[in-house]
Amino acid sequence: MTRVDAPGGPGGAAAPPTVDAACFLCGAGDADPVWTTPDRAFGVPVVYTVARCRGCGFLYQRPRVRDDHLADCYPDHYPRHQEPSPRVPFKGSSARVRAVRWALARGLGYTAWQHERPGLLTRLRGRRLLRRLRWDCPPWRGRGRYLDVGCGSGGALGVAQSLGWQVAGVEMDAAAAAKARRFTARLHVGDLQAAPFGAGEFDVISAYHVLEHVPDPVGAVRRMLGWLAPGGLLVVEVPNAGGFGARLFGRAWSGLELPRHLSHFTPETLGRTARQAGGRVVWCWHQAKPRYYLWSLGLWLRDHGAPALARACEWRPLYGVLKLLLELTLPLARWARRGEVIRIGIERAAQ
Ligand SMILES: [Zn+2]
């Protein structure tokens, strides 16, 4: 076991113990270090390393924080636990609501929302709204039973409930779970492997930014696929270590989030994880938001001895200009399939 000890964080916190675990995907023991960084967000002491498996190319934290100490790496003000209100789709003018209904029915399988034949303007507006809606709303399947794993304070549960789903959640953090309870009593607080759901209970399950945090991603996907009803869909979203951001910024890439991210997936390794767990990838989407690149840029400038420039980029007017420039160029990252975030749909492979 190798471990780099630091003098201690601002609060004098002790370094969490680490283990030299093998590759999560192929089990190979050999790996080469790729990126090394401290905990940028919360100052957990110690420097952490991402290594690439020599057997299969998978990127993972090594050595990694021991399972029984992972919770120590999440402070109370962890952002996932303090989300804003759910972005419910039905709001605004009646014309907008008509366009939303059309988009949901046409693009996401919500046939119950389709009533009259809408005019051309409604359809054009709906088409534009659909781009955003498909990231916020689960596609309709089966009888409308939805589970969000890692539901935080319940943002996705609130959206799904407003669309007519019966919802349930899993959340590790008790304070966040208490907020999510406003949407459902079916809430498991704790590890997903220990959640008491039965086989085939859900039509759609989502796990947004969960898989990169768990010590056994294949086991996590297998567990969730087991809860799917026939014809069900599992939707998984993670940062993309194969995108332009990781390539450009390297150890300053904001998606590293060490030590909380144990795995760093690319579309290829995420697909392999799904297949090893008994699934089949049915689609893969790429997302690229300006703030991901701007976070990485700030970290990169600080790493390169330019903290003043990093602060300048956070100065609102300049940040606004950079954000606008990125808005114009980011569709390129999506078209090139090199986005900052990937979301994949997984069905159970035929037995
Ligand atoms: Zn491997």
Short mmCIF file of C-alpha atoms and ligand atoms in Angstrom, two decimals:
data_model
loop_
_atom_site.label_atom_id
_atom_site.label_comp_id
_atom_site.label_asym_id
_atom_site.label_seq_id
_atom_site.Cartn_x
_atom_site.Cartn_y
_atom_site.Cartn_z
CA MET A 1 0.00 0.00 0.00
CA THR A 2 1.36 3.40 -0.93
CA ARG A 3 0.04 6.48 0.73
CA VAL A 4 1.03 10.12 0.55
CA ASP A 5 0.34 11.78 3.87
CA ALA A 6 -0.27 15.51 4.07
CA PRO A 7 0.03 17.58 7.23
CA GLY A 8 -3.74 17.73 7.62
CA GLY A 9 -6.60 19.84 6.32
CA PRO A 10 -7.80 23.19 7.62
CA GLY A 11 -9.61 21.46 10.45
CA GLY A 12 -6.64 19.19 11.12
CA ALA A 13 -8.67 16.24 9.80
CA ALA A 14 -6.81 12.95 9.55
CA ALA A 15 -6.13 11.41 6.15
CA PRO A 16 -8.63 8.63 5.38
CA PRO A 17 -6.94 5.22 5.05
CA THR A 18 -6.54 3.90 1.51
CA VAL A 19 -6.28 0.50 -0.19
CA ASP A 20 -4.52 -0.60 -3.38
CA ALA A 21 -7.56 -2.22 -4.98
CA ALA A 22 -7.40 -3.97 -8.37
CA CYS A 23 -9.25 -2.78 -11.49
CA PHE A 24 -13.02 -2.66 -10.87
CA LEU A 25 -13.72 -3.93 -14.38
CA CYS A 26 -11.22 -6.66 -15.28
CA GLY A 27 -9.60 -7.39 -11.92
CA ALA A 28 -6.04 -6.82 -13.22
CA GLY A 29 -3.59 -5.71 -10.55
CA ASP A 30 -1.29 -3.52 -12.68
CA ALA A 31 -2.01 0.11 -13.41
CA ASP A 32 -0.05 3.24 -14.38
CA PRO A 33 -0.64 6.63 -12.73
CA VAL A 34 -2.20 9.22 -15.04
CA TRP A 35 -3.32 12.23 -12.96
CA THR A 36 -2.49 13.21 -9.38
CA THR A 37 -4.37 15.95 -7.50
CA PRO A 38 -5.37 17.01 -4.00
CA ASP A 39 -9.03 17.24 -3.00
CA ARG A 40 -9.84 20.51 -4.75
CA ALA A 41 -13.31 21.07 -3.43
CA PHE A 42 -13.22 20.32 0.29
CA GLY A 43 -9.60 20.06 1.33
CA VAL A 44 -9.66 16.44 2.47
CA PRO A 45 -5.94 16.00 3.17
CA VAL A 46 -3.73 13.74 1.00
CA VAL A 47 -2.99 13.70 -2.71
CA TYR A 48 -4.97 11.23 -4.83
CA THR A 49 -4.11 9.49 -8.08
CA VAL A 50 -6.09 8.24 -11.06
CA ALA A 51 -4.47 5.21 -12.70
CA ARG A 52 -5.09 3.44 -16.01
CA CYS A 53 -5.49 -0.33 -15.87
CA ARG A 54 -2.81 -2.09 -17.94
CA GLY A 55 -5.25 -4.92 -18.62
CA CYS A 56 -8.24 -3.02 -20.01
CA GLY A 57 -7.53 0.74 -19.98
CA PHE A 58 -10.09 1.57 -17.27
CA LEU A 59 -9.34 4.77 -15.29
CA TYR A 60 -9.82 4.50 -11.53
CA GLN A 61 -8.63 6.00 -8.26
CA ARG A 62 -5.65 4.06 -6.95
CA PRO A 63 -4.90 3.72 -4.14
CA ARG A 64 -8.42 4.57 -3.12
CA VAL A 65 -10.11 5.59 0.09
CA ARG A 66 -11.18 2.51 2.06
CA ASP A 67 -14.90 1.69 1.73
CA ASP A 68 -15.61 2.22 5.43
CA HIS A 69 -14.10 5.73 5.24
CA LEU A 70 -15.76 6.95 2.02
CA ALA A 71 -18.45 8.84 3.97
CA ASP A 72 -15.68 10.97 5.61
CA CYS A 73 -14.95 12.48 2.19
CA TYR A 74 -18.41 14.10 1.96
CA PRO A 75 -18.86 17.26 4.02
CA ASP A 76 -22.33 18.43 5.10
CA HIS A 77 -22.39 21.17 2.47
CA TYR A 78 -21.85 18.70 -0.38
CA PRO A 79 -23.75 20.25 -3.33
CA ARG A 80 -25.72 17.12 -4.19
CA HIS A 81 -27.42 17.43 -0.81
CA GLN A 82 -28.62 21.00 -1.39
CA GLU A 83 -30.31 21.03 -4.76
CA PRO A 84 -32.76 23.73 -5.80
CA SER A 85 -36.44 23.00 -6.39
CA PRO A 86 -37.31 20.47 -9.10
CA ARG A 87 -37.52 21.85 -12.66
CA VAL A 88 -41.10 20.78 -13.28
CA PRO A 89 -41.86 20.90 -17.01
CA PHE A 90 -45.42 22.28 -16.86
CA LYS A 91 -45.04 25.97 -16.16
CA GLY A 92 -45.48 29.23 -18.04
CA SER A 93 -48.14 30.22 -20.54
CA SER A 94 -50.80 27.87 -21.84
CA ALA A 95 -49.08 27.99 -25.26
CA ARG A 96 -45.86 26.76 -23.67
CA VAL A 97 -47.67 24.02 -21.78
CA ARG A 98 -49.25 22.84 -25.06
CA ALA A 99 -45.79 22.69 -26.63
CA VAL A 100 -44.43 20.75 -23.63
CA ARG A 101 -47.30 18.25 -23.86
CA TRP A 102 -46.66 17.74 -27.55
CA ALA A 103 -42.90 17.30 -26.99
CA LEU A 104 -43.41 14.77 -24.18
CA ALA A 105 -45.90 12.78 -26.24
CA ARG A 106 -43.91 12.92 -29.44
CA GLY A 107 -40.35 12.55 -28.15
CA LEU A 108 -40.60 10.71 -24.82
CA GLY A 109 -43.53 8.33 -25.11
CA TYR A 110 -46.04 10.23 -22.96
CA THR A 111 -48.94 9.38 -25.28
CA ALA A 112 -51.46 10.19 -22.55
CA TRP A 113 -50.54 13.88 -22.93
CA GLN A 114 -51.44 14.01 -26.62
CA HIS A 115 -54.96 15.27 -27.17
CA GLU A 116 -55.68 17.56 -30.08
CA ARG A 117 -53.49 18.02 -33.13
CA PRO A 118 -51.33 21.07 -32.42
CA GLY A 119 -50.51 23.86 -34.87
CA LEU A 120 -47.17 24.40 -36.56
CA LEU A 121 -45.95 26.96 -33.99
CA THR A 122 -46.65 24.60 -31.10
CA ARG A 123 -44.79 21.82 -32.85
CA LEU A 124 -41.78 24.04 -33.61
CA ARG A 125 -41.69 25.28 -30.03
CA GLY A 126 -42.11 21.72 -28.75
CA ARG A 127 -39.23 20.52 -30.86
CA ARG A 128 -36.98 23.18 -29.33
CA LEU A 129 -38.18 22.40 -25.78
CA LEU A 130 -37.62 18.69 -26.29
CA ARG A 131 -33.84 19.14 -26.33
CA ARG A 132 -34.00 20.25 -22.71
CA LEU A 133 -36.95 18.08 -21.64
CA ARG A 134 -35.26 14.84 -22.59
CA TRP A 135 -32.52 15.60 -20.06
CA ASP A 136 -35.03 16.43 -17.30
CA CYS A 137 -37.85 13.94 -17.86
CA PRO A 138 -37.56 10.15 -17.86
CA PRO A 139 -38.90 8.53 -21.06
CA TRP A 140 -42.28 6.91 -20.34
CA ARG A 141 -42.25 3.14 -19.98
CA GLY A 142 -44.63 0.44 -18.78
CA ARG A 143 -46.84 1.32 -15.82
CA GLY A 144 -44.93 4.42 -14.75
CA ARG A 145 -43.00 3.17 -11.72
CA TYR A 146 -39.83 5.21 -11.27
CA LEU A 147 -36.83 4.89 -8.96
CA ASP A 148 -34.04 7.46 -8.65
CA VAL A 149 -30.87 6.08 -7.07
CA GLY A 150 -28.81 8.81 -5.43
CA CYS A 151 -31.89 11.02 -5.41
CA GLY A 152 -30.33 13.75 -3.23
CA SER A 153 -33.05 16.09 -2.01
CA GLY A 154 -35.46 14.76 -4.63
CA GLY A 155 -35.14 17.03 -7.71
CA ALA A 156 -35.68 14.22 -10.24
CA LEU A 157 -38.41 12.64 -8.07
CA GLY A 158 -40.36 15.91 -8.08
CA VAL A 159 -40.16 16.19 -11.86
CA ALA A 160 -41.22 12.55 -12.36
CA GLN A 161 -44.10 12.88 -9.92
CA SER A 162 -45.41 15.96 -11.73
CA LEU A 163 -45.45 13.81 -14.90
CA GLY A 164 -47.57 11.11 -13.32
CA TRP A 165 -44.95 8.59 -12.17
CA GLN A 166 -45.17 6.67 -8.89
CA VAL A 167 -41.77 7.49 -7.44
CA ALA A 168 -39.25 5.95 -5.05
CA GLY A 169 -35.69 6.88 -4.09
CA VAL A 170 -32.39 5.73 -2.64
CA GLU A 171 -30.08 8.21 -0.91
CA MET A 172 -27.02 7.75 1.30
CA ASP A 173 -27.27 11.12 3.02
CA ALA A 174 -29.97 11.29 5.72
CA ALA A 175 -30.40 15.09 5.57
CA ALA A 176 -30.91 15.05 1.78
CA ALA A 177 -33.24 12.04 2.07
CA ALA A 178 -35.37 13.91 4.61
CA LYS A 179 -36.00 16.58 1.95
CA ALA A 180 -36.76 13.96 -0.70
CA ARG A 181 -39.49 12.52 1.54
CA ARG A 182 -41.83 15.33 0.43
CA PHE A 183 -42.26 13.32 -2.79
CA THR A 184 -42.52 9.75 -1.49
CA ALA A 185 -42.48 7.53 1.57
CA ARG A 186 -40.68 4.85 -0.47
CA LEU A 187 -37.22 6.06 0.28
CA HIS A 188 -34.28 3.89 1.27
CA VAL A 189 -31.62 5.76 3.23
CA GLY A 190 -28.28 4.01 2.81
CA ASP A 191 -26.35 1.92 0.34
CA LEU A 192 -28.11 0.85 -2.86
CA GLN A 193 -27.02 -2.78 -2.45
CA ALA A 194 -29.00 -2.89 0.81
CA ALA A 195 -32.16 -1.26 -0.62
CA PRO A 196 -35.16 -3.56 -0.06
CA PHE A 197 -36.79 -3.42 -3.51
CA GLY A 198 -37.99 -6.58 -5.22
CA ALA A 199 -37.17 -7.96 -8.68
CA GLY A 200 -39.04 -6.23 -11.51
CA GLU A 201 -40.54 -3.43 -9.40
CA PHE A 202 -39.69 -0.47 -11.63
CA ASP A 203 -40.19 0.58 -15.24
CA VAL A 204 -37.48 3.24 -15.25
CA ILE A 205 -34.54 3.62 -12.87
CA SER A 206 -32.10 6.52 -13.03
CA ALA A 207 -28.69 6.90 -11.38
CA TYR A 208 -27.25 10.35 -12.09
CA HIS A 209 -23.66 10.84 -10.95
CA VAL A 210 -23.75 7.76 -8.72
CA LEU A 211 -21.66 5.13 -10.48
CA GLU A 212 -18.40 7.08 -10.26
CA HIS A 213 -18.80 7.19 -6.45
CA VAL A 214 -19.41 3.51 -5.68
CA PRO A 215 -16.67 0.94 -5.02
CA ASP A 216 -18.32 -1.73 -7.24
CA PRO A 217 -19.90 -0.13 -10.32
CA VAL A 218 -20.60 -3.47 -12.06
CA GLY A 219 -22.37 -4.78 -8.95
CA ALA A 220 -24.37 -1.53 -8.69
CA VAL A 221 -25.59 -1.77 -12.30
CA ARG A 222 -26.43 -5.47 -11.85
CA ARG A 223 -28.47 -4.66 -8.73
CA MET A 224 -30.41 -1.91 -10.51
CA LEU A 225 -31.06 -4.04 -13.63
CA GLY A 226 -32.54 -6.67 -11.30
CA TRP A 227 -35.17 -4.17 -10.12
CA LEU A 228 -36.34 -3.47 -13.70
CA ALA A 229 -39.61 -4.87 -15.00
CA PRO A 230 -39.57 -6.51 -18.47
CA GLY A 231 -39.13 -3.74 -21.04
CA GLY A 232 -37.70 -1.42 -18.36
CA LEU A 233 -34.92 1.09 -18.80
CA LEU A 234 -31.95 2.04 -16.61
CA VAL A 235 -30.54 5.53 -17.24
CA VAL A 236 -27.00 6.20 -16.00
CA GLU A 237 -25.14 9.51 -16.15
CA VAL A 238 -21.46 10.09 -15.30
CA PRO A 239 -18.70 12.60 -16.15
CA ASN A 240 -16.94 11.65 -19.39
CA ALA A 241 -13.21 11.04 -18.94
CA GLY A 242 -13.07 10.55 -22.72
CA GLY A 243 -14.30 14.07 -23.51
CA PHE A 244 -12.50 17.21 -24.67
CA GLY A 245 -12.29 18.61 -21.10
CA ALA A 246 -10.23 15.71 -19.72
CA ARG A 247 -7.98 15.84 -22.80
CA LEU A 248 -7.47 19.61 -22.59
CA PHE A 249 -7.12 20.10 -18.84
CA GLY A 250 -5.67 16.77 -17.64
CA ARG A 251 -5.22 16.79 -13.88
CA ALA A 252 -7.14 20.09 -13.71
CA TRP A 253 -10.24 18.51 -15.31
CA SER A 254 -13.18 19.32 -13.03
CA GLY A 255 -14.68 15.84 -13.50
CA LEU A 256 -11.89 14.21 -11.47
CA GLU A 257 -13.45 15.26 -8.12
CA LEU A 258 -10.91 13.27 -6.10
CA PRO A 259 -11.23 11.47 -3.76
CA ARG A 260 -15.03 11.20 -4.18
CA HIS A 261 -14.89 9.84 -7.74
CA LEU A 262 -13.50 6.33 -7.64
CA SER A 263 -14.10 5.50 -11.33
CA HIS A 264 -13.58 7.69 -14.40
CA PHE A 265 -15.66 6.35 -17.26
CA THR A 266 -15.46 6.84 -21.00
CA PRO A 267 -18.35 5.80 -23.26
CA GLU A 268 -16.38 2.62 -23.94
CA THR A 269 -15.71 1.64 -20.30
CA LEU A 270 -19.23 2.64 -19.21
CA GLY A 271 -20.63 0.40 -21.95
CA ARG A 272 -18.36 -2.42 -20.77
CA THR A 273 -19.60 -1.92 -17.19
CA ALA A 274 -23.20 -2.23 -18.41
CA ARG A 275 -22.48 -5.40 -20.40
CA GLN A 276 -20.58 -7.06 -17.56
CA ALA A 277 -23.58 -6.39 -15.35
CA GLY A 278 -25.93 -8.14 -17.80
CA GLY A 279 -27.15 -5.06 -19.67
CA ARG A 280 -27.23 -3.76 -23.22
CA VAL A 281 -26.61 -0.10 -24.08
CA VAL A 282 -29.49 1.24 -26.20
CA TRP A 283 -28.31 4.87 -26.55
CA CYS A 284 -25.57 7.24 -25.40
CA TRP A 285 -25.96 11.05 -25.20
CA HIS A 286 -23.28 13.67 -24.69
CA GLN A 287 -23.75 16.90 -22.76
CA ALA A 288 -21.37 19.86 -22.51
CA LYS A 289 -22.16 22.85 -20.29
CA PRO A 290 -19.94 25.95 -20.18
CA ARG A 291 -19.53 25.80 -16.41
CA TYR A 292 -17.73 22.44 -16.57
CA TYR A 293 -15.04 23.93 -18.81
CA LEU A 294 -14.85 27.14 -16.78
CA TRP A 295 -14.30 25.18 -13.55
CA SER A 296 -11.53 23.21 -15.23
CA LEU A 297 -10.00 26.39 -16.65
CA GLY A 298 -9.89 27.98 -13.17
CA LEU A 299 -8.16 24.92 -11.70
CA TRP A 300 -5.74 24.78 -14.64
CA LEU A 301 -4.77 28.44 -14.23
CA ARG A 302 -4.18 27.96 -10.49
CA ASP A 303 -2.04 24.87 -11.20
CA HIS A 304 0.00 26.94 -13.65
CA GLY A 305 0.78 29.74 -11.20
CA ALA A 306 -1.86 32.19 -12.42
CA PRO A 307 -4.35 32.49 -9.54
CA ALA A 308 -4.99 36.15 -10.40
CA LEU A 309 -6.03 35.17 -13.92
CA ALA A 310 -8.19 32.39 -12.48
CA ARG A 311 -9.93 34.95 -10.26
CA ALA A 312 -10.34 37.30 -13.24
CA CYS A 313 -12.16 34.53 -15.11
CA GLU A 314 -14.58 34.24 -12.17
CA TRP A 315 -15.27 37.98 -12.32
CA ARG A 316 -18.88 38.16 -13.46
CA PRO A 317 -18.60 40.22 -16.68
CA LEU A 318 -15.65 38.20 -17.99
CA TYR A 319 -17.26 34.93 -16.89
CA GLY A 320 -20.35 35.94 -18.84
CA VAL A 321 -18.37 36.58 -22.02
CA LEU A 322 -16.48 33.26 -21.73
CA LYS A 323 -19.73 31.45 -21.05
CA LEU A 324 -21.33 32.97 -24.14
CA LEU A 325 -18.36 32.02 -26.34
CA LEU A 326 -18.54 28.48 -25.02
CA GLU A 327 -22.32 28.31 -25.59
CA LEU A 328 -21.61 28.97 -29.26
CA THR A 329 -18.87 26.36 -29.63
CA LEU A 330 -20.14 23.58 -27.35
CA PRO A 331 -22.49 21.94 -29.84
CA LEU A 332 -19.22 20.82 -31.47
CA ALA A 333 -18.34 18.72 -28.41
CA ARG A 334 -21.76 17.06 -28.56
CA TRP A 335 -21.54 16.40 -32.30
CA ALA A 336 -18.03 15.02 -31.95
CA ARG A 337 -19.33 12.83 -29.09
CA ARG A 338 -16.67 14.22 -26.77
CA GLY A 339 -18.97 15.87 -24.19
CA GLU A 340 -18.25 16.47 -20.52
CA VAL A 341 -21.09 14.27 -19.32
CA ILE A 342 -22.43 11.05 -20.83
CA ARG A 343 -25.86 9.59 -20.22
CA ILE A 344 -26.63 6.06 -21.38
CA GLY A 345 -29.81 4.02 -21.56
CA ILE A 346 -29.42 0.36 -20.54
CA GLU A 347 -31.88 -2.49 -20.95
CA ARG A 348 -31.50 -6.00 -19.64
CA ALA A 349 -29.70 -8.15 -22.21
CA ALA A 350 -31.79 -11.04 -23.54
CA GLN A 351 -31.31 -14.08 -21.29
ZN ZN B 1 -8.91 -3.41 -16.04
#
